[in-house]
Coordinates of C-alpha atoms in Angstrom, one line a residue:
X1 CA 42.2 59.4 6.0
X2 CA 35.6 54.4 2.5
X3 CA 37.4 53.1 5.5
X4 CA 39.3 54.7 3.0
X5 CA 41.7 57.3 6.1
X6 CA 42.4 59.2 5.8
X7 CA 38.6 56.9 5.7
X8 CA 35.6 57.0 5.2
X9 CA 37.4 57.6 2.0
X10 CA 41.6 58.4 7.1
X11 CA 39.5 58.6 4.4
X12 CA 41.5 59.4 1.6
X13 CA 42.2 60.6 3.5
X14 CA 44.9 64.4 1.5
X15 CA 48.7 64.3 2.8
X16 CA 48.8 65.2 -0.8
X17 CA 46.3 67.7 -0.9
X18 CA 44.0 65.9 0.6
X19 CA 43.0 62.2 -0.2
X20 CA 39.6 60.5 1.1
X21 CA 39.8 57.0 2.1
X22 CA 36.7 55.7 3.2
X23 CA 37.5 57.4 1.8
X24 CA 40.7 56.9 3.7
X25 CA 41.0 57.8 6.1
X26 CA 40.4 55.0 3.8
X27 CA 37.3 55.9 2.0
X28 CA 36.8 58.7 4.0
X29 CA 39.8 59.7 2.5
X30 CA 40.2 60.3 -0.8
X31 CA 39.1 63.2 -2.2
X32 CA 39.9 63.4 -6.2
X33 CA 41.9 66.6 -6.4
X34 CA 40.0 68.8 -9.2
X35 CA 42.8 69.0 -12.5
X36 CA 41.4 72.5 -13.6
X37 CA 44.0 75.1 -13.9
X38 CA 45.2 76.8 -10.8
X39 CA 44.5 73.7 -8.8
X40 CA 48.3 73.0 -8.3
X41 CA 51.0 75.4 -7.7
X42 CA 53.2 73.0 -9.6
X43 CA 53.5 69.6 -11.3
X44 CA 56.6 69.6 -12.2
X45 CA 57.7 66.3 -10.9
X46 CA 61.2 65.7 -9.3
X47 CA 63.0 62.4 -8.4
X48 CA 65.0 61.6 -5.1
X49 CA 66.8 57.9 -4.6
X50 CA 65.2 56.3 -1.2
X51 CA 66.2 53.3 0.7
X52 CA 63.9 50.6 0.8
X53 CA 64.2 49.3 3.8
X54 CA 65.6 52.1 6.6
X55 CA 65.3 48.9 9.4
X56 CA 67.8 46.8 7.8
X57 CA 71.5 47.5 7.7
X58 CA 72.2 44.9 5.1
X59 CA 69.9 46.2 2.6
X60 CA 71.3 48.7 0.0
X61 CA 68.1 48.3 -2.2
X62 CA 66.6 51.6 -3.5
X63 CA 63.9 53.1 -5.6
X64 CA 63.0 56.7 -7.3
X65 CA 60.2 58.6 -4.8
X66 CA 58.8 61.6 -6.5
X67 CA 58.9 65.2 -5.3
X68 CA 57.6 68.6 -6.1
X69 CA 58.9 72.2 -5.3
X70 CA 57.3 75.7 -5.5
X71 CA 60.0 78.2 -4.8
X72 CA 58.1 81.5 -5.8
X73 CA 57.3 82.9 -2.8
X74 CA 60.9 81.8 -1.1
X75 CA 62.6 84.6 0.7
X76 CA 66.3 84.0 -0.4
X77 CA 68.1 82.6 1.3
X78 CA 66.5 82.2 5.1
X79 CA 62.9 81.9 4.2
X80 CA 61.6 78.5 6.0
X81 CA 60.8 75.0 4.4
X82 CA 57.0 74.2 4.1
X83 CA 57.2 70.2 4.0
X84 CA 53.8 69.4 2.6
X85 CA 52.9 65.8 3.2
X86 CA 51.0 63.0 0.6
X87 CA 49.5 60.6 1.7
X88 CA 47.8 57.3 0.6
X89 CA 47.3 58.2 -2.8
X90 CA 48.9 59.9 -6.1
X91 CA 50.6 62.7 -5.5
X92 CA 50.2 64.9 -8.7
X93 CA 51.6 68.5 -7.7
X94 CA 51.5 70.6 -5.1
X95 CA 47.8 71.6 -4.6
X96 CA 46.8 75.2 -4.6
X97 CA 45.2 75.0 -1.2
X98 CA 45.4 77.5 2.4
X99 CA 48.9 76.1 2.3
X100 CA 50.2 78.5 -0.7
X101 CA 48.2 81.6 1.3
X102 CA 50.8 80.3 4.4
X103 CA 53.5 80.3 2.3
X104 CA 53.3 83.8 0.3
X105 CA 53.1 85.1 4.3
X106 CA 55.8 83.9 5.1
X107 CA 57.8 83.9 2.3
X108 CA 58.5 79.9 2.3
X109 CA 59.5 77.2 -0.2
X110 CA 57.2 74.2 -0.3
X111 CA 58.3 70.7 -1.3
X112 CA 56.3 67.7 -1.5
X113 CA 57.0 64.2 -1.4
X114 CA 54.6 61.4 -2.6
X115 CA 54.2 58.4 0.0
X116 CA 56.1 55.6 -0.8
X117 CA 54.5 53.1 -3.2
X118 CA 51.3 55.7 -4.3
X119 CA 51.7 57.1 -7.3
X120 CA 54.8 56.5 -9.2
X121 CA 56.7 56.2 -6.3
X122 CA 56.1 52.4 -6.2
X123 CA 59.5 50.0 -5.8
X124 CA 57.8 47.4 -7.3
X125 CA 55.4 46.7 -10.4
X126 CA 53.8 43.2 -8.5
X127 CA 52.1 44.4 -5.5
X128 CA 52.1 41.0 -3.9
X129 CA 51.3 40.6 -0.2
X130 CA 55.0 39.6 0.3
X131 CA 56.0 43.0 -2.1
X132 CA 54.0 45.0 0.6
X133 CA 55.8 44.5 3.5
X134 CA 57.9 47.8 3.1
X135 CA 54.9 49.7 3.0
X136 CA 54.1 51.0 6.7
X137 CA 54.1 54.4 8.4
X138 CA 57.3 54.1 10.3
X139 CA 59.1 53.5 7.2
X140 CA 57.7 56.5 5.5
X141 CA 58.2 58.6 8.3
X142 CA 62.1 57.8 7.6
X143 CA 61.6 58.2 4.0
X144 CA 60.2 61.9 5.2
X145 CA 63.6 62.2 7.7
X146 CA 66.2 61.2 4.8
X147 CA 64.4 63.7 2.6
X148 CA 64.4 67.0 4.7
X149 CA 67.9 66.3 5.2
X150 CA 68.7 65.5 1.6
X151 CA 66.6 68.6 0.3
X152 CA 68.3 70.9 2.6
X153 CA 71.5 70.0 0.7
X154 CA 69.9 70.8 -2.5
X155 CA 68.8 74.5 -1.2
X156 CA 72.0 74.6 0.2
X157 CA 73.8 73.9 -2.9
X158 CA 71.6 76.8 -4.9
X159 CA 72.3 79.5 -2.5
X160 CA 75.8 78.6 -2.5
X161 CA 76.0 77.9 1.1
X162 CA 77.5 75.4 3.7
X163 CA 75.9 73.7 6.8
X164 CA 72.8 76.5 6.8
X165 CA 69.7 74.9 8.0
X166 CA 66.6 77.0 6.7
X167 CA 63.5 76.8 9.7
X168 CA 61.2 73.5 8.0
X169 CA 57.8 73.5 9.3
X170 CA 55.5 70.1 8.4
X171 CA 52.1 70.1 7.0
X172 CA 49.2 67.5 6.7
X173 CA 45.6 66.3 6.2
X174 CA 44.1 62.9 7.7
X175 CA 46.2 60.3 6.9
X176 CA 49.1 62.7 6.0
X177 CA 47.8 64.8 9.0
X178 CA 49.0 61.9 11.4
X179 CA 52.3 61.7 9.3
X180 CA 53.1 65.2 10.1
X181 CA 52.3 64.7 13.4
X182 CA 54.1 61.6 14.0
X183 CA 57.2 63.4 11.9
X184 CA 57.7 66.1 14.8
X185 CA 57.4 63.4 17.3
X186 CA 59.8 61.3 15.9
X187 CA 62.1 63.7 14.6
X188 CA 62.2 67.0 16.3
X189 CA 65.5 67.9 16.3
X190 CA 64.4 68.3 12.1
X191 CA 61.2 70.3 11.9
X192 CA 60.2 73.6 14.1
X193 CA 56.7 72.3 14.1
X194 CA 53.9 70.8 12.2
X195 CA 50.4 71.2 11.7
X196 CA 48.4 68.2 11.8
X197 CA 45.1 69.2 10.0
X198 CA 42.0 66.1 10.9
X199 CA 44.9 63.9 11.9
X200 CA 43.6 60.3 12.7
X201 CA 46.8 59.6 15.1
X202 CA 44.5 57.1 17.1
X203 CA 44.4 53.6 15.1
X204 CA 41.0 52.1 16.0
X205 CA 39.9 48.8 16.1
X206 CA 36.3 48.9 15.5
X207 CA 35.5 52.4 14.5
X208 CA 31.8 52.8 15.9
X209 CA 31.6 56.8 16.5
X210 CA 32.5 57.3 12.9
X211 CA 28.7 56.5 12.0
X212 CA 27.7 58.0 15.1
X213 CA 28.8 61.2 13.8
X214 CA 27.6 60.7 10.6
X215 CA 23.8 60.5 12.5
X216 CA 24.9 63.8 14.4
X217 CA 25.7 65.9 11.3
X218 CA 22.9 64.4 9.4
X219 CA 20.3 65.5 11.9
X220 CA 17.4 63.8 13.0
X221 CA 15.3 64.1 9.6
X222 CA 18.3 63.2 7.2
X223 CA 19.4 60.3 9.4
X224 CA 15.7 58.7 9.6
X225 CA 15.7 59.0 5.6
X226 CA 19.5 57.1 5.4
X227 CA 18.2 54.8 7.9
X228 CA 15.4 54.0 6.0
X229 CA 17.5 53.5 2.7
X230 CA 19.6 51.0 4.4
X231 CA 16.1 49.4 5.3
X232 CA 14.9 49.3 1.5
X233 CA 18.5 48.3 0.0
X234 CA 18.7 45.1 3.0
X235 CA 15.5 44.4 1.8
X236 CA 15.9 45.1 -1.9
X237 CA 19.3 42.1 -1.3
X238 CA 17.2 39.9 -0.2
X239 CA 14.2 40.1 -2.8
X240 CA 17.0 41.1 -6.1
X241 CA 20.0 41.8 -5.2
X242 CA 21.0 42.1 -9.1
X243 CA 18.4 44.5 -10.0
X244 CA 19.2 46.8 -7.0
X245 CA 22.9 46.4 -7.6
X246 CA 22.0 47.7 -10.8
X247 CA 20.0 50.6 -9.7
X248 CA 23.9 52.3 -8.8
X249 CA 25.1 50.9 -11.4
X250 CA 27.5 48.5 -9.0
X251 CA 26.0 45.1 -10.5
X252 CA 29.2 43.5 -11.1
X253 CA 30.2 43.6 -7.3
X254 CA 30.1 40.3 -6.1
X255 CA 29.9 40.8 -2.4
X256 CA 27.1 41.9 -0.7
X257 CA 29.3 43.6 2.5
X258 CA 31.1 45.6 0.2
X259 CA 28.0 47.1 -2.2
X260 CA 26.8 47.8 1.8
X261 CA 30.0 49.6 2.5
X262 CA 30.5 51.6 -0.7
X263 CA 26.6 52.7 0.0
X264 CA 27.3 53.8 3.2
X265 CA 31.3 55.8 2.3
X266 CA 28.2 57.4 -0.4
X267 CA 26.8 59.2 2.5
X268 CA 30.2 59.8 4.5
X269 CA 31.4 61.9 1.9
X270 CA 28.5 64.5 1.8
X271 CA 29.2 65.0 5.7
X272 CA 33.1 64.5 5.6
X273 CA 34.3 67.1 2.9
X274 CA 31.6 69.9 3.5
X275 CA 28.1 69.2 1.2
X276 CA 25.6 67.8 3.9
X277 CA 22.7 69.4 1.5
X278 CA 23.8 68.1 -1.7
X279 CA 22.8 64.7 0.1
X280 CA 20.1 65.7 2.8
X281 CA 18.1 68.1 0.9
X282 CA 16.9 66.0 -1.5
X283 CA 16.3 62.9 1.0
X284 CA 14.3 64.5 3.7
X285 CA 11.6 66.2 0.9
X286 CA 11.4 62.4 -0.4
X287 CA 11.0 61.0 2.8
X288 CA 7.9 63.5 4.1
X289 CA 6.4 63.6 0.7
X290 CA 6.5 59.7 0.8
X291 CA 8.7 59.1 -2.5
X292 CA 10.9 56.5 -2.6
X293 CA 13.7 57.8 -1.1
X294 CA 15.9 54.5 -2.7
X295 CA 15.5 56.1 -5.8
X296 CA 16.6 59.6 -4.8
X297 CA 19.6 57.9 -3.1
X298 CA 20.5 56.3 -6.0
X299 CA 20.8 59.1 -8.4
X300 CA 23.0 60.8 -5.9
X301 CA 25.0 58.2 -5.8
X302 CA 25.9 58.0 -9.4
X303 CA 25.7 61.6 -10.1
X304 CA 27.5 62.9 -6.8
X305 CA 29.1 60.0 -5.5
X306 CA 31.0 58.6 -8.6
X307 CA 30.5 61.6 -11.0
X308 CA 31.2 65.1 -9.2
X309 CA 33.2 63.5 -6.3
X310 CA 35.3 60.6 -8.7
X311 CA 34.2 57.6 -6.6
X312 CA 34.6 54.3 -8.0
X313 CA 33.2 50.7 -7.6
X314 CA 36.7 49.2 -7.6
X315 CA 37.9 51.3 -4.4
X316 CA 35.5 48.9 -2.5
X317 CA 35.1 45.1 -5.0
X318 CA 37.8 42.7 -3.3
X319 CA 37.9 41.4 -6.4
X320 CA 39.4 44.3 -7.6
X321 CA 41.8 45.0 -4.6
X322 CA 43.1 41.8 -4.9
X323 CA 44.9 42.7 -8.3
X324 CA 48.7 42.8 -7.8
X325 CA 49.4 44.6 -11.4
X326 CA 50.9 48.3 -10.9
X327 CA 48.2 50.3 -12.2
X328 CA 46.8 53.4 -11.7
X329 CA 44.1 52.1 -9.1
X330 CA 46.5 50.5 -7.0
X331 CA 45.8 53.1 -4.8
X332 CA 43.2 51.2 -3.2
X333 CA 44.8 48.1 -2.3
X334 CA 47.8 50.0 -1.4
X335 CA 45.7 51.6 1.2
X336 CA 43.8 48.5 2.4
X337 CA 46.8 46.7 3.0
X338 CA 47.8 49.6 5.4
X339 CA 44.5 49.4 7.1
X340 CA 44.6 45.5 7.9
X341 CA 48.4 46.0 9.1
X342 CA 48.6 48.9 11.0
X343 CA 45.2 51.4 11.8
X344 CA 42.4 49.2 10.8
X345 CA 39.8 51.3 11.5
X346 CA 37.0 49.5 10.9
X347 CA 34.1 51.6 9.8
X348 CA 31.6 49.0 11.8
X349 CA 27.3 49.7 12.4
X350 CA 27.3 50.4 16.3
X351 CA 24.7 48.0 18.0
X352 CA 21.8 50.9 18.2
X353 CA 20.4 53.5 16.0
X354 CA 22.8 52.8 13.4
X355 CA 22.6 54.2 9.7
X356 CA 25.0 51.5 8.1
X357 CA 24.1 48.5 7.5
X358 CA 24.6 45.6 10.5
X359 CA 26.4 43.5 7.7
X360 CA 29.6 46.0 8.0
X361 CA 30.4 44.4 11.1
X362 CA 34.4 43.4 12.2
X363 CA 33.9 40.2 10.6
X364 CA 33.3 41.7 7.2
X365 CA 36.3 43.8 7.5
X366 CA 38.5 40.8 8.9
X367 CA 36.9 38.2 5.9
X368 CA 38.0 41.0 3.4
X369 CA 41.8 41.3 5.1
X370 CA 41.8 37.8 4.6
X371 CA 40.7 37.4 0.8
X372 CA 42.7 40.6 -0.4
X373 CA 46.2 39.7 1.4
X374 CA 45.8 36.2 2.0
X375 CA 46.3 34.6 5.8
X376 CA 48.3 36.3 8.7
X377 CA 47.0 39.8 7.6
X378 CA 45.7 41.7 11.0
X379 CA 45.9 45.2 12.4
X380 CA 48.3 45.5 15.2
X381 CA 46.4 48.3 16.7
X382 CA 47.4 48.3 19.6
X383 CA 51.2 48.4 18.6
X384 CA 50.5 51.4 16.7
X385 CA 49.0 53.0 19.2
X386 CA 51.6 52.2 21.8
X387 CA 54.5 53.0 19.3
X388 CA 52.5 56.3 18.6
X389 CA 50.7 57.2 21.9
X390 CA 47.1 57.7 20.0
X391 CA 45.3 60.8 21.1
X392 CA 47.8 60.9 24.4
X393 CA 50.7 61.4 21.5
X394 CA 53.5 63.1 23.7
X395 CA 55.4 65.4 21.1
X396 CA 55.6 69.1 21.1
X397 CA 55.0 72.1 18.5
X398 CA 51.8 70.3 17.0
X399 CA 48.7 72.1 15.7
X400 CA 45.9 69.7 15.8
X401 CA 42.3 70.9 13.8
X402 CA 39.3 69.3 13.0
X403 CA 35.9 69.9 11.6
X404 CA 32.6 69.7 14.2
X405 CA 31.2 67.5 11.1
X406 CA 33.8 64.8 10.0
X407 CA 33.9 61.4 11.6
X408 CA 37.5 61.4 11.3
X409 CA 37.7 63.7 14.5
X410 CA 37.3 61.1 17.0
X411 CA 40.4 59.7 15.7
X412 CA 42.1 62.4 16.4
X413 CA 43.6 64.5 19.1
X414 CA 40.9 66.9 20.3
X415 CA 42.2 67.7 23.8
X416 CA 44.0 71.0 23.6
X417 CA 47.6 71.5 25.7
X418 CA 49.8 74.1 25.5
X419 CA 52.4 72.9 23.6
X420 CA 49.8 71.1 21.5
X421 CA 47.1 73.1 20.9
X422 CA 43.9 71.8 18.9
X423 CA 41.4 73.5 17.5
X424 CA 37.2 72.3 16.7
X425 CA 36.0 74.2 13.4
X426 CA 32.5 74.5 14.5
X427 CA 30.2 75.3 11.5
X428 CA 27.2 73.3 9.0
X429 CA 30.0 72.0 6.6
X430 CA 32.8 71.9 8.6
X431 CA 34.6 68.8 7.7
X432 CA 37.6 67.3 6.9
X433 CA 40.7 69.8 6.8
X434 CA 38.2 72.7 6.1
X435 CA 41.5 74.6 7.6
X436 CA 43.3 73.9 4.5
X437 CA 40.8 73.2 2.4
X438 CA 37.8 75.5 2.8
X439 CA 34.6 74.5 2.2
X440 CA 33.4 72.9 0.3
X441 CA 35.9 70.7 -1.0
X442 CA 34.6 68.7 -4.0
X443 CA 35.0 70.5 -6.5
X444 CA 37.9 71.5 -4.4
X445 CA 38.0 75.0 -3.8
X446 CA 41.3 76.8 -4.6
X447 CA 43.3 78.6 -2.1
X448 CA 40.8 76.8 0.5
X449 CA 37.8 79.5 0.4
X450 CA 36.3 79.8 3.5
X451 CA 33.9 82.2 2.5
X452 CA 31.3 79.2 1.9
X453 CA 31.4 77.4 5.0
X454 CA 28.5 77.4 6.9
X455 CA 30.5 79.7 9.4
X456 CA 33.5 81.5 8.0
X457 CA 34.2 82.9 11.6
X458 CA 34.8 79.8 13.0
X459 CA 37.6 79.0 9.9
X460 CA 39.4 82.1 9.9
X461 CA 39.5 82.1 14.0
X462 CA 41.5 79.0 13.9
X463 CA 43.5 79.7 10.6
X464 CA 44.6 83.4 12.8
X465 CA 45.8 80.4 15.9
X466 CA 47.4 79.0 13.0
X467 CA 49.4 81.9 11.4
X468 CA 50.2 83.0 15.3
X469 CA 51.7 79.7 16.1
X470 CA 53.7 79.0 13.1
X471 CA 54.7 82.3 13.6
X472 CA 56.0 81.8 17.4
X473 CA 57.5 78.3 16.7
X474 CA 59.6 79.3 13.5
X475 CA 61.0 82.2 15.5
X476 CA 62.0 79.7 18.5
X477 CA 63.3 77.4 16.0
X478 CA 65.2 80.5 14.2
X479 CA 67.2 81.2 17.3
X480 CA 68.6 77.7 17.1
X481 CA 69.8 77.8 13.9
X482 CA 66.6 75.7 12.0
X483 CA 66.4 73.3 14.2
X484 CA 64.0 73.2 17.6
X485 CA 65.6 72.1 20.7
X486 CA 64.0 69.7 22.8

């Protein structure tokens, strides 16, 4: 949570599990969950009938929204509820991240549910524009609200028991990390509290300290090498833009802005989910010995970048977004259309020292909102914002963390409070969610494995916050019968 959220893929930004868009948050965001075994807890898929529309009294229409539950570590019958979010992506399990860890402590059940229209949890098979307008965060967040009631009647109905409400505590990352946020503002009287792990909760119009931070992690030596790789590829457009397009394999992408975008999410990645060297290593030796460091960039791309992380040119071709047909990569323009609605965060080259390209300006962003959706399409940021409160979000029992390296963190709430405390993991790959996910995160590391971040330390000082404040707030909350009282 490529502008893709949760974004450089905020983005995909991980609600479940962790997506990167843009990866999300939107390229920034979606991190391709590694299928190995032991990389979910379960996948056994479960269905639950949701309303379409929760604004509208008159409509009755419906559609099937999966779920998942892990039960093995539930402490019959009072254990709590671990709510573990998805976000803007397919939700295939229950991933096998810090959250199990959590929940073998303290001997909860963890359900999932996938976000409305990702995954197989779509209510329609034509993705037009008009098809869309269901899709938002507000309604999710009641889609997350009719669930926790609705699953507390199922656990109800296996222990045999009547009106008990079990203590639920919320968990996300990025996009989904704003979700669970957002959940316990909305909704406190049903959650004890939630942890809101790199949660963009600020919708930003043009997002220039994204790249800024990506020239801060990168350090001086690695920036001046990206830098001068946007020089050669600009240049390289201008001469043969085919036969560079080629180079990365990306010579079908018609527009020039978004070959410039994907080339730029390429770098996000290395900074945002915890592998700075994998990208700066081999960079900075080019660039002092005088290779071509175009060349260097280019093998990363296609053998980091779309190989070991699971990029792909489609995520960022309009052409490709702007295909209605339910399919597997829907995904994509699923998430865009959420970006030109409601959180934009436009991944724009500030006007100095930038390492993106100048081309990814507003206008680029705007022109693609237009060809993907068609006219009328624009980010009501500042509704979001104002519906929200952005970083001076006004809720209670919220655990806010972020990594010193993402540039999703400027999205999100940094400025600690006693009732909402947040947390800065300060280390060399600290990025995004390294408290649930470890580092680093592509391959993703099971059970999130701190031991290889650049400063364990700093991981387990926050994930010991953590436990002690899910600890304090599910005891509150236990006093009151499961639910916290405002």
């Amino acid at each position: 949570m490529a502008t893709k959220l949760f974004f450089s893929a905020l983005g995909i930004i991980y609600i479940c599990g962790g997506v990167v868009l843009g990866l999300a948050p939107s390229s920034g965001f979606r991190l391709r969950n590694n299928n190995s075994s032991g990389a979910y807890l379960t996948q056994d898929e479960k269905w639950f009938s949701q309303r379409l529309d929760h604004y509208s009294p008159a409509d009755h229409r419906q559609f099937n929204q999966r779920y998942y539950e892990f039960l093995d570590y539930f402490q019959v019958p009072d254990g709590p509820i671990f709510l573990k979010l998805c976000g803007e992506s397919a939700c295939n399990g229950i991933v096998n991240d810090y959250t199990a860890v959590l929940a073998k402590k303290f001997g909860a059940a963890v359900v999932s549910l996938e976000h409305r229209y990702y995954g197989k949890s779509s209510p329609f098979k034509d993705l037009t524009t008009p098809n869309l307008r269901y899709l938002s965060s507000k309604q999710s967040l009641f889609d997350l609200a009719a669930f926790r009631n609705y699953y507390q009647g199922v656990m109800n109905r296996k222990q045999n028991l009547s009106n008990y409400e079990n203590s639920w505590f919320v968990f996300g990352v990025s996009y989904s990390g704003a979700l669970s946020a957002w959940f316990r503002l909305k909704f406190p009287h049903l959650t004890c509290g939630s942890l809101a792990s790199s949660a963009v909760v600020l919708a930003v119009y043009n997002y220039t300290d994204f790249d800024k931070q990506i020239g801060e992690s990168a350090g001086p030596s690695c920036k001046g090498a990206l830098q001068e790789v946007t020089r050669l590829v600009e240049e390289g457009l201008s001469n043969n833009a085919k036969a560079l397009k080629s180079m990365f394999g990306a010579e079908k992408m018609k527009h020039d802005g978004d070959f410039l975008y994907m080339l730029a999410d390429a770098a996000v990645v290395a900074f945002q989910y915890g592998n700075p060297d994998t990208l700066c290593s081999p960079l900075v030796k080019a660039n002092a010995s005088g290779n071509n460091v175009l060349d260097v960039y280019a093998e990363y791309v296609k053998n980091y970048f779309f190989g070991t992380f699971g990029s792909s040119i489609e995520t960022y071709d309009q052409e490709s977004l702007k295909k209605t047909t339910l399919s597997a990569e829907s995904g994509d323009r699923l998430w865009w259309y959420q970006v030109c609605t409601e959180v934009a965060f436009f991944q724009v080259a500030p006007s100095n020292d930038s390492i993106r390209s100048s081309k990814v300006d507003t206008k680029y962003h705007l022109d693609l909102c237009k060809n993907v959706f068609g006219e009328g399409i624009y980010p009501e940021v500042d509704i979001t914002n104002l519906y929200y409160g952005g970083t001076d979000i006004a809720g209670s029992k919220i655990f806010f963390t972020n990594g010193s390296q993402d540039p999703w963190r400027h999205a999100s709430k940094q400025k600690s409070s006693e009732d909402m405390p947040s947390y800065l993991m300060t280390c060399h790959n600290c990025g995004h969610g390294t408290d649930l996910r470890g580092c680093p995160q592509s391959p993703l590391s099971l059970e999130g494995d701190a031991s290889k971040c650049g400063s364990p330390d700093a991981v387990h000082k926050v994930r010991t916050q953590m436990i002690d404040h899910i600890d304090l707030w599910l005891s509150q909350c236990a006093k009151q019968g499961g639910r916290f009282v405002m």
